[in-house]
Tab-separated table of C-alpha atoms in Angstrom:
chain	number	residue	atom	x	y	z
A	1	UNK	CA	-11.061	9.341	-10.017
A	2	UNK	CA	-8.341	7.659	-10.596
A	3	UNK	CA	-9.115	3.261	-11.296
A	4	UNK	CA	-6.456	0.710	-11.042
A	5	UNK	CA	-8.017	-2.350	-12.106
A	6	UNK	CA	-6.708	-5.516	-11.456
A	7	UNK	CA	-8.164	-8.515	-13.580
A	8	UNK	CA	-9.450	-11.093	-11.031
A	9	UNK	CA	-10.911	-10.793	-7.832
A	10	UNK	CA	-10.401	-14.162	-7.188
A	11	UNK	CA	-7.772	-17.003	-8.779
A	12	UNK	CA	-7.535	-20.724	-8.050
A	13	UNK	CA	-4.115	-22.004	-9.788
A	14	UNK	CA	-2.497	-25.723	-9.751
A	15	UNK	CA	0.792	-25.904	-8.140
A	16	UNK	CA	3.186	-25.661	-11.639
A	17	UNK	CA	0.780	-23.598	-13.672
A	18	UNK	CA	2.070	-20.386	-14.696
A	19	UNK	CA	-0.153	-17.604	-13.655
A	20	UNK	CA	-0.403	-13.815	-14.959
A	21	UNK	CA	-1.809	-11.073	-12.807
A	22	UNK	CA	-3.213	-7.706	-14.707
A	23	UNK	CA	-3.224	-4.717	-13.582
A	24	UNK	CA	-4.276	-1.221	-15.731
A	25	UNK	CA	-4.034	1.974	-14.722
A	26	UNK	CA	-6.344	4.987	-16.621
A	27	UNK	CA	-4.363	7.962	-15.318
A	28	UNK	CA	-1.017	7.782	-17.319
A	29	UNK	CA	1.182	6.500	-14.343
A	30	UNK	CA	4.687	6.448	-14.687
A	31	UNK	CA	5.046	4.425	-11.296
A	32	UNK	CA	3.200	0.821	-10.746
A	33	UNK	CA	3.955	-1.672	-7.543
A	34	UNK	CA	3.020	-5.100	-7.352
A	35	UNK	CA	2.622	-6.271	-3.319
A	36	UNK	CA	1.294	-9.098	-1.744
A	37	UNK	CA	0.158	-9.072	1.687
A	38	UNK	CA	0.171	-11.823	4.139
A	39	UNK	CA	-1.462	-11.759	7.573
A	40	UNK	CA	0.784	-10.979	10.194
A	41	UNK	CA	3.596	-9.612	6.897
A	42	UNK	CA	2.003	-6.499	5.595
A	43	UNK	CA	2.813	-5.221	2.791
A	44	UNK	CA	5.860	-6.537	0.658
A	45	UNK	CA	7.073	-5.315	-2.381
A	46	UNK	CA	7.470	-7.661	-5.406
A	47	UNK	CA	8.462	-5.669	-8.274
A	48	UNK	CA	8.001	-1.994	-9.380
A	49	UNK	CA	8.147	0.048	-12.551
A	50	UNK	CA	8.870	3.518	-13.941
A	51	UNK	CA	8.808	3.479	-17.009
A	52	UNK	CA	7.383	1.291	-20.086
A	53	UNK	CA	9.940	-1.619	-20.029
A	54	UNK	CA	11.470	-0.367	-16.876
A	55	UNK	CA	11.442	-2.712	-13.895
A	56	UNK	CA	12.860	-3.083	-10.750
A	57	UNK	CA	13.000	-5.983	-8.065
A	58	UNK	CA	11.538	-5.197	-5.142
A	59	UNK	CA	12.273	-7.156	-1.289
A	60	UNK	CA	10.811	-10.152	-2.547
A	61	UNK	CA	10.780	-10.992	-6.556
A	62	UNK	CA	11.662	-14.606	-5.707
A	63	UNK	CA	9.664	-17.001	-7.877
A	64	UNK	CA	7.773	-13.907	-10.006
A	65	UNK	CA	8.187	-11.849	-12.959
A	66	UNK	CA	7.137	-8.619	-14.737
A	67	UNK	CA	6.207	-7.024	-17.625
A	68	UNK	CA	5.550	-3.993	-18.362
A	69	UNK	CA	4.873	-3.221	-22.573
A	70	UNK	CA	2.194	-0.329	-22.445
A	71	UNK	CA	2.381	2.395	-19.715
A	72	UNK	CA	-1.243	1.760	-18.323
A	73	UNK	CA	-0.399	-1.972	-18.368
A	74	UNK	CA	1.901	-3.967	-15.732
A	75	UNK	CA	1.336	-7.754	-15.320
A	76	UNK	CA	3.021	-9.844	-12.341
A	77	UNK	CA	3.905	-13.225	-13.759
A	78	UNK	CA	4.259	-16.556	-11.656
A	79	UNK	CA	6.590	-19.058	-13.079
A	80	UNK	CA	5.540	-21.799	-12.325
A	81	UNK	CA	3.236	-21.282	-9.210
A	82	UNK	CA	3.673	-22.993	-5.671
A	83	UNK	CA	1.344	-22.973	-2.559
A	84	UNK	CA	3.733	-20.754	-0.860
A	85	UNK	CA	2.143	-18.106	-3.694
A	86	UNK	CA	-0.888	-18.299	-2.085
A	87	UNK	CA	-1.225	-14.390	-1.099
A	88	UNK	CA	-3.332	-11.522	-1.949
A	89	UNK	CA	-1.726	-9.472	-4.591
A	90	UNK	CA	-2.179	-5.645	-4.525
A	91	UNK	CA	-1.287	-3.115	-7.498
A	92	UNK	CA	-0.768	0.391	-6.846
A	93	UNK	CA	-0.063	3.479	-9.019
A	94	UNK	CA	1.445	6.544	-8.428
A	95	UNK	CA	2.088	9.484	-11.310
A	96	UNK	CA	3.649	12.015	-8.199
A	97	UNK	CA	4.338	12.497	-4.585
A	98	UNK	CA	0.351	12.127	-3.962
A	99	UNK	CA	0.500	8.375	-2.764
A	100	UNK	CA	-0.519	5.155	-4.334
A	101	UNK	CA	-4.276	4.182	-5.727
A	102	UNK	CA	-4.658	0.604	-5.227
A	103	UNK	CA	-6.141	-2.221	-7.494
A	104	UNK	CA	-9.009	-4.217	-5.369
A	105	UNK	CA	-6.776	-6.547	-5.243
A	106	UNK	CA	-6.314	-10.545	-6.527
A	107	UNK	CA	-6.774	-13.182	-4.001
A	108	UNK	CA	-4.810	-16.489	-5.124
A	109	UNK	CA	-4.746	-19.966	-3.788
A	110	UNK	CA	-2.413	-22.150	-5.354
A	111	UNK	CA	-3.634	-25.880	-4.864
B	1	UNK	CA	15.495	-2.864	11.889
B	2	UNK	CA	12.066	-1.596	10.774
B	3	UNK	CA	11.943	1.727	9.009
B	4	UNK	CA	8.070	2.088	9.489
B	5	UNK	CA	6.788	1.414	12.785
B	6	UNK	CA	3.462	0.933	13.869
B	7	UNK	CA	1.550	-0.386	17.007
B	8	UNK	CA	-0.513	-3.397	15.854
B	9	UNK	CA	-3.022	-2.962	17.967
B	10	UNK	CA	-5.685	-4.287	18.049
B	11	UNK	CA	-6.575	-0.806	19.483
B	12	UNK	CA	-9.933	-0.826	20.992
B	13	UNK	CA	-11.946	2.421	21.589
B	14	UNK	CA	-15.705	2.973	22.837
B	15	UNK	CA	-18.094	4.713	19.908
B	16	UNK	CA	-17.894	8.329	19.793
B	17	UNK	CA	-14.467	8.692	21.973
B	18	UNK	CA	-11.220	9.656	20.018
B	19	UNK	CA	-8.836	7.076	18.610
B	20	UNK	CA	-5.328	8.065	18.369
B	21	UNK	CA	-2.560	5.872	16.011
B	22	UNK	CA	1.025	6.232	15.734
B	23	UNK	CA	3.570	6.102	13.398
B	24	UNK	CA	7.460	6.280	13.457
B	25	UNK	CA	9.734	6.634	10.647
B	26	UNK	CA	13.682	5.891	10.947
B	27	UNK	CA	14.243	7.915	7.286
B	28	UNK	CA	15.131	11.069	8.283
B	29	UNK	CA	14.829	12.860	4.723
B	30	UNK	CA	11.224	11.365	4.537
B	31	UNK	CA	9.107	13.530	2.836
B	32	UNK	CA	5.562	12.803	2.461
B	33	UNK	CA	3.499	10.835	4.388
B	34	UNK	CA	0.153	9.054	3.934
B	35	UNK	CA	-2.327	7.317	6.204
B	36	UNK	CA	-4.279	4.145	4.380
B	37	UNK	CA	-7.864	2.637	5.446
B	38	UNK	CA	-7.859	-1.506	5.048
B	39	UNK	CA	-11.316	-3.140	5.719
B	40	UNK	CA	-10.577	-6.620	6.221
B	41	UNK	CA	-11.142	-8.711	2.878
B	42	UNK	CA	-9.955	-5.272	1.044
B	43	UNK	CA	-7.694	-3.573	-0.540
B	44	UNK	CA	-5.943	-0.005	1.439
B	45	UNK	CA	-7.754	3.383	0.622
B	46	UNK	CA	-5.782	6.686	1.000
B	47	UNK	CA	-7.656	8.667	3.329
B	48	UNK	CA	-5.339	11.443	4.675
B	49	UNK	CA	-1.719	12.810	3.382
B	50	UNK	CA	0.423	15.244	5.222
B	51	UNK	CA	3.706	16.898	3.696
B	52	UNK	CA	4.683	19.198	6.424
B	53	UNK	CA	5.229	19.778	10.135
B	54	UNK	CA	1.739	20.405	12.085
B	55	UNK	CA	-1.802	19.066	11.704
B	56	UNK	CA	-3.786	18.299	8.957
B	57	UNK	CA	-7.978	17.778	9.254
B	58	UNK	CA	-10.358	16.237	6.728
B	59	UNK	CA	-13.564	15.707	8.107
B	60	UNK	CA	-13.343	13.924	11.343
B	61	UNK	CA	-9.994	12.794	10.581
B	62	UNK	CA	-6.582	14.269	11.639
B	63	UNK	CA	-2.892	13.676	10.799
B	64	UNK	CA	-0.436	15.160	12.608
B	65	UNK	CA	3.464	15.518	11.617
B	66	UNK	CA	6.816	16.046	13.470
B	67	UNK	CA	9.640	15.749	11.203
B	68	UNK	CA	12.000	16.170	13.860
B	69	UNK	CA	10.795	13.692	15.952
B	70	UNK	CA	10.155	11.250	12.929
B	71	UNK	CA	6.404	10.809	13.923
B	72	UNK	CA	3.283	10.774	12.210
B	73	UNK	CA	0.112	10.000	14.015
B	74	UNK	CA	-3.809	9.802	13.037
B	75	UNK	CA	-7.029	11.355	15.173
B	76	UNK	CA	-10.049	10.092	14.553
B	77	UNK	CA	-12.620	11.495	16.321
B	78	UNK	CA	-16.126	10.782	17.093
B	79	UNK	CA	-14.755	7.201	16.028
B	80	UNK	CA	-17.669	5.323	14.297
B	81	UNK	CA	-18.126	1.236	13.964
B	82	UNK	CA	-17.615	2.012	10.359
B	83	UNK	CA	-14.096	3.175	11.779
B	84	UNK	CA	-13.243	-0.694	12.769
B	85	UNK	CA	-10.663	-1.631	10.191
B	86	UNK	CA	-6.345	-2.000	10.018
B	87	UNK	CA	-4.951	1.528	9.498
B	88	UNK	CA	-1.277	1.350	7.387
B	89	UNK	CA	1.197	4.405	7.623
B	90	UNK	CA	3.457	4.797	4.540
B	91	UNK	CA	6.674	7.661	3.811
B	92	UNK	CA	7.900	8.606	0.974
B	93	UNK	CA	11.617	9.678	1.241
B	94	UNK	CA	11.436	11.273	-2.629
B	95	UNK	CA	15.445	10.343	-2.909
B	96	UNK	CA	16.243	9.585	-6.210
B	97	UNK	CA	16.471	5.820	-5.724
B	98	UNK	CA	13.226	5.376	-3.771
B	99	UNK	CA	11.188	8.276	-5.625
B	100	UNK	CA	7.252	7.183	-5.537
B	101	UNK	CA	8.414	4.010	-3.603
B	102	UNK	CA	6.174	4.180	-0.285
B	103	UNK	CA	7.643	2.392	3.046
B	104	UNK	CA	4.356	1.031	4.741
B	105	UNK	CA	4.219	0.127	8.079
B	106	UNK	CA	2.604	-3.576	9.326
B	107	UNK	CA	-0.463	-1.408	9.965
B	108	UNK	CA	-2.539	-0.692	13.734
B	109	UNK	CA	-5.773	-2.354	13.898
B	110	UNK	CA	-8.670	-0.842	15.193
B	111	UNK	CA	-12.011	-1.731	16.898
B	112	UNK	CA	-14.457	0.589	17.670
B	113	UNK	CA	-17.042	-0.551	20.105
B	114	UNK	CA	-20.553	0.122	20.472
C-alpha cells in the first residue's frame, strides 16, 4: 500500500514562529498537493509539485511556502505563522490518473 | 462558479435502505473521477474510481458516470452506521496544465440512522 506520511498529527505554533510541515511519500510520486481544509471550505489547494524542485501555487499560497529537494519529500513552510493558519493540512500523492493517497493529516493551531 | 458540485447534505438515511450522492462537474473534458470517504477528525480515503460512462460496483458500493450529462453519483447500499461520514467527489480533467490536479467538491454529508 501506498503511505504518505505526514510528520505531526498534531502542532501548537506561536503566532510569528515559522512552522514546517513534512510530508513523505514511499511510492516514487512525481505529483504531491498540500491542502488545508476548513469547515464549511473543503478542500483548498496550497501548493503542488511535479517534479523534484518543481512547484506550483495553488488557489491559496498566501502566507506559505514549499520545498521540494528529494522526490519522496515535500514540506509546506509557514513564514511566519498567524491564527488565520489555524487549519488542518492534508498531503496527497499521486504517481498517475489513479487518484490521490492522503497523509493523516496535521492539525495546527496557531496561538 | 463552482466546477465541482455537491449537495452538502447532511443526507440522512434509515440503516439498511440505499443512500444515493451526487456529483456535477462543469469540465467537460473531465476524465477520471473518484469518490473519497472523510470520517470526521480524518483525513479522505479513496474508496471508488470510475473512468468511463456506466456503473461501477465494489462491494456494496456503486459509482455511476454520465459524461454527457457531467454527473457522477455514489450508491451505497445496505447503508451501515459505519457509513455516517462526509463523502468528497473529485475529477481529473488530465489536460496538460491540470494533469494529476483533482477538483474536489465541498463534499455531501451523510448520516445513517439506526
Amino acid at each position: 500500500d501506498v503511505k504518505v506520511t505526514q510528520s505531526s498529527r498534531y502542532l501548537v505554533k506561536r503566532t510569528g514562529e515559522k512552522v514546517f510541515l513534512e510530508c513523505v511519500q514511499d511510492m516514487d510520486h512525481e505529483n504531491m498537493f498540500w491542502y488545508r481544509q476548513d469547515p464549511g471550505l473543503g478542500l483548498r489547494l496550497i501548493y503542488f509539485s511535479y517534479d523534484v524542485k518543481m512547484k506550483e501555487k495553488g488557489d491559496i499560497p498566501e502566507g506559505y511556502s514549499v520545498s521540494r529537494e528529494k522526490k519522496e519529500r515535500f514540506s509546506l513552510i509557514l513564514e511566519s505563522a498567524s491564527t488565520n493558519q489555524t487549519s488542518m493540512y492534508l498531503c496527497a500523492s499521486t504517481g498517475d490518473i489513479y487518484g490521490y493517497t492522503f497523509g493523516s493529516g496535521t492539525r495546527l493551531t496557531v496561538v | 462558479q463552482k466546477e465541482v458540485e455537491q449537495n452538502s447534505g447532511p443526507l440522512s438515511v434509515p440503516e439498511g435502505a440505499i443512500a444515493s450522492l451526487n456529483c456535477t462537474y462543469s469540465d467537460r473534458v473531465s476524465q477520471s473521477f473518484f469518490w473519497y470517504r472523510q470520517y470526521s477528525g480524518k483525513s479522505p480515503e479513496l474508496i471508488m474510481s470510475i473512468y468511463s460512462n456506466g456503473d461501477k460496483e465494489d462491494g456494496r458500493f456503486t459509482a455511476q458516470l454520465n459524461k454527457a450529462s457531467q454527473y457522477v453519483s455514489l450508491l451505497i447500499r445496505d447503508s451501515q452506521p459505519s457509513d455516517s461520514a462526509t463523502y468528497l467527489c473529485a475529477v481529473n480533467s488530465m489536460t496538460t496544465d491540470s494533469w494529476g490536479k483533482l477538483q474536489f467538491g465541498a463534499g455531501t454529508q451523510v448520516v445513517v440512522t439506526p
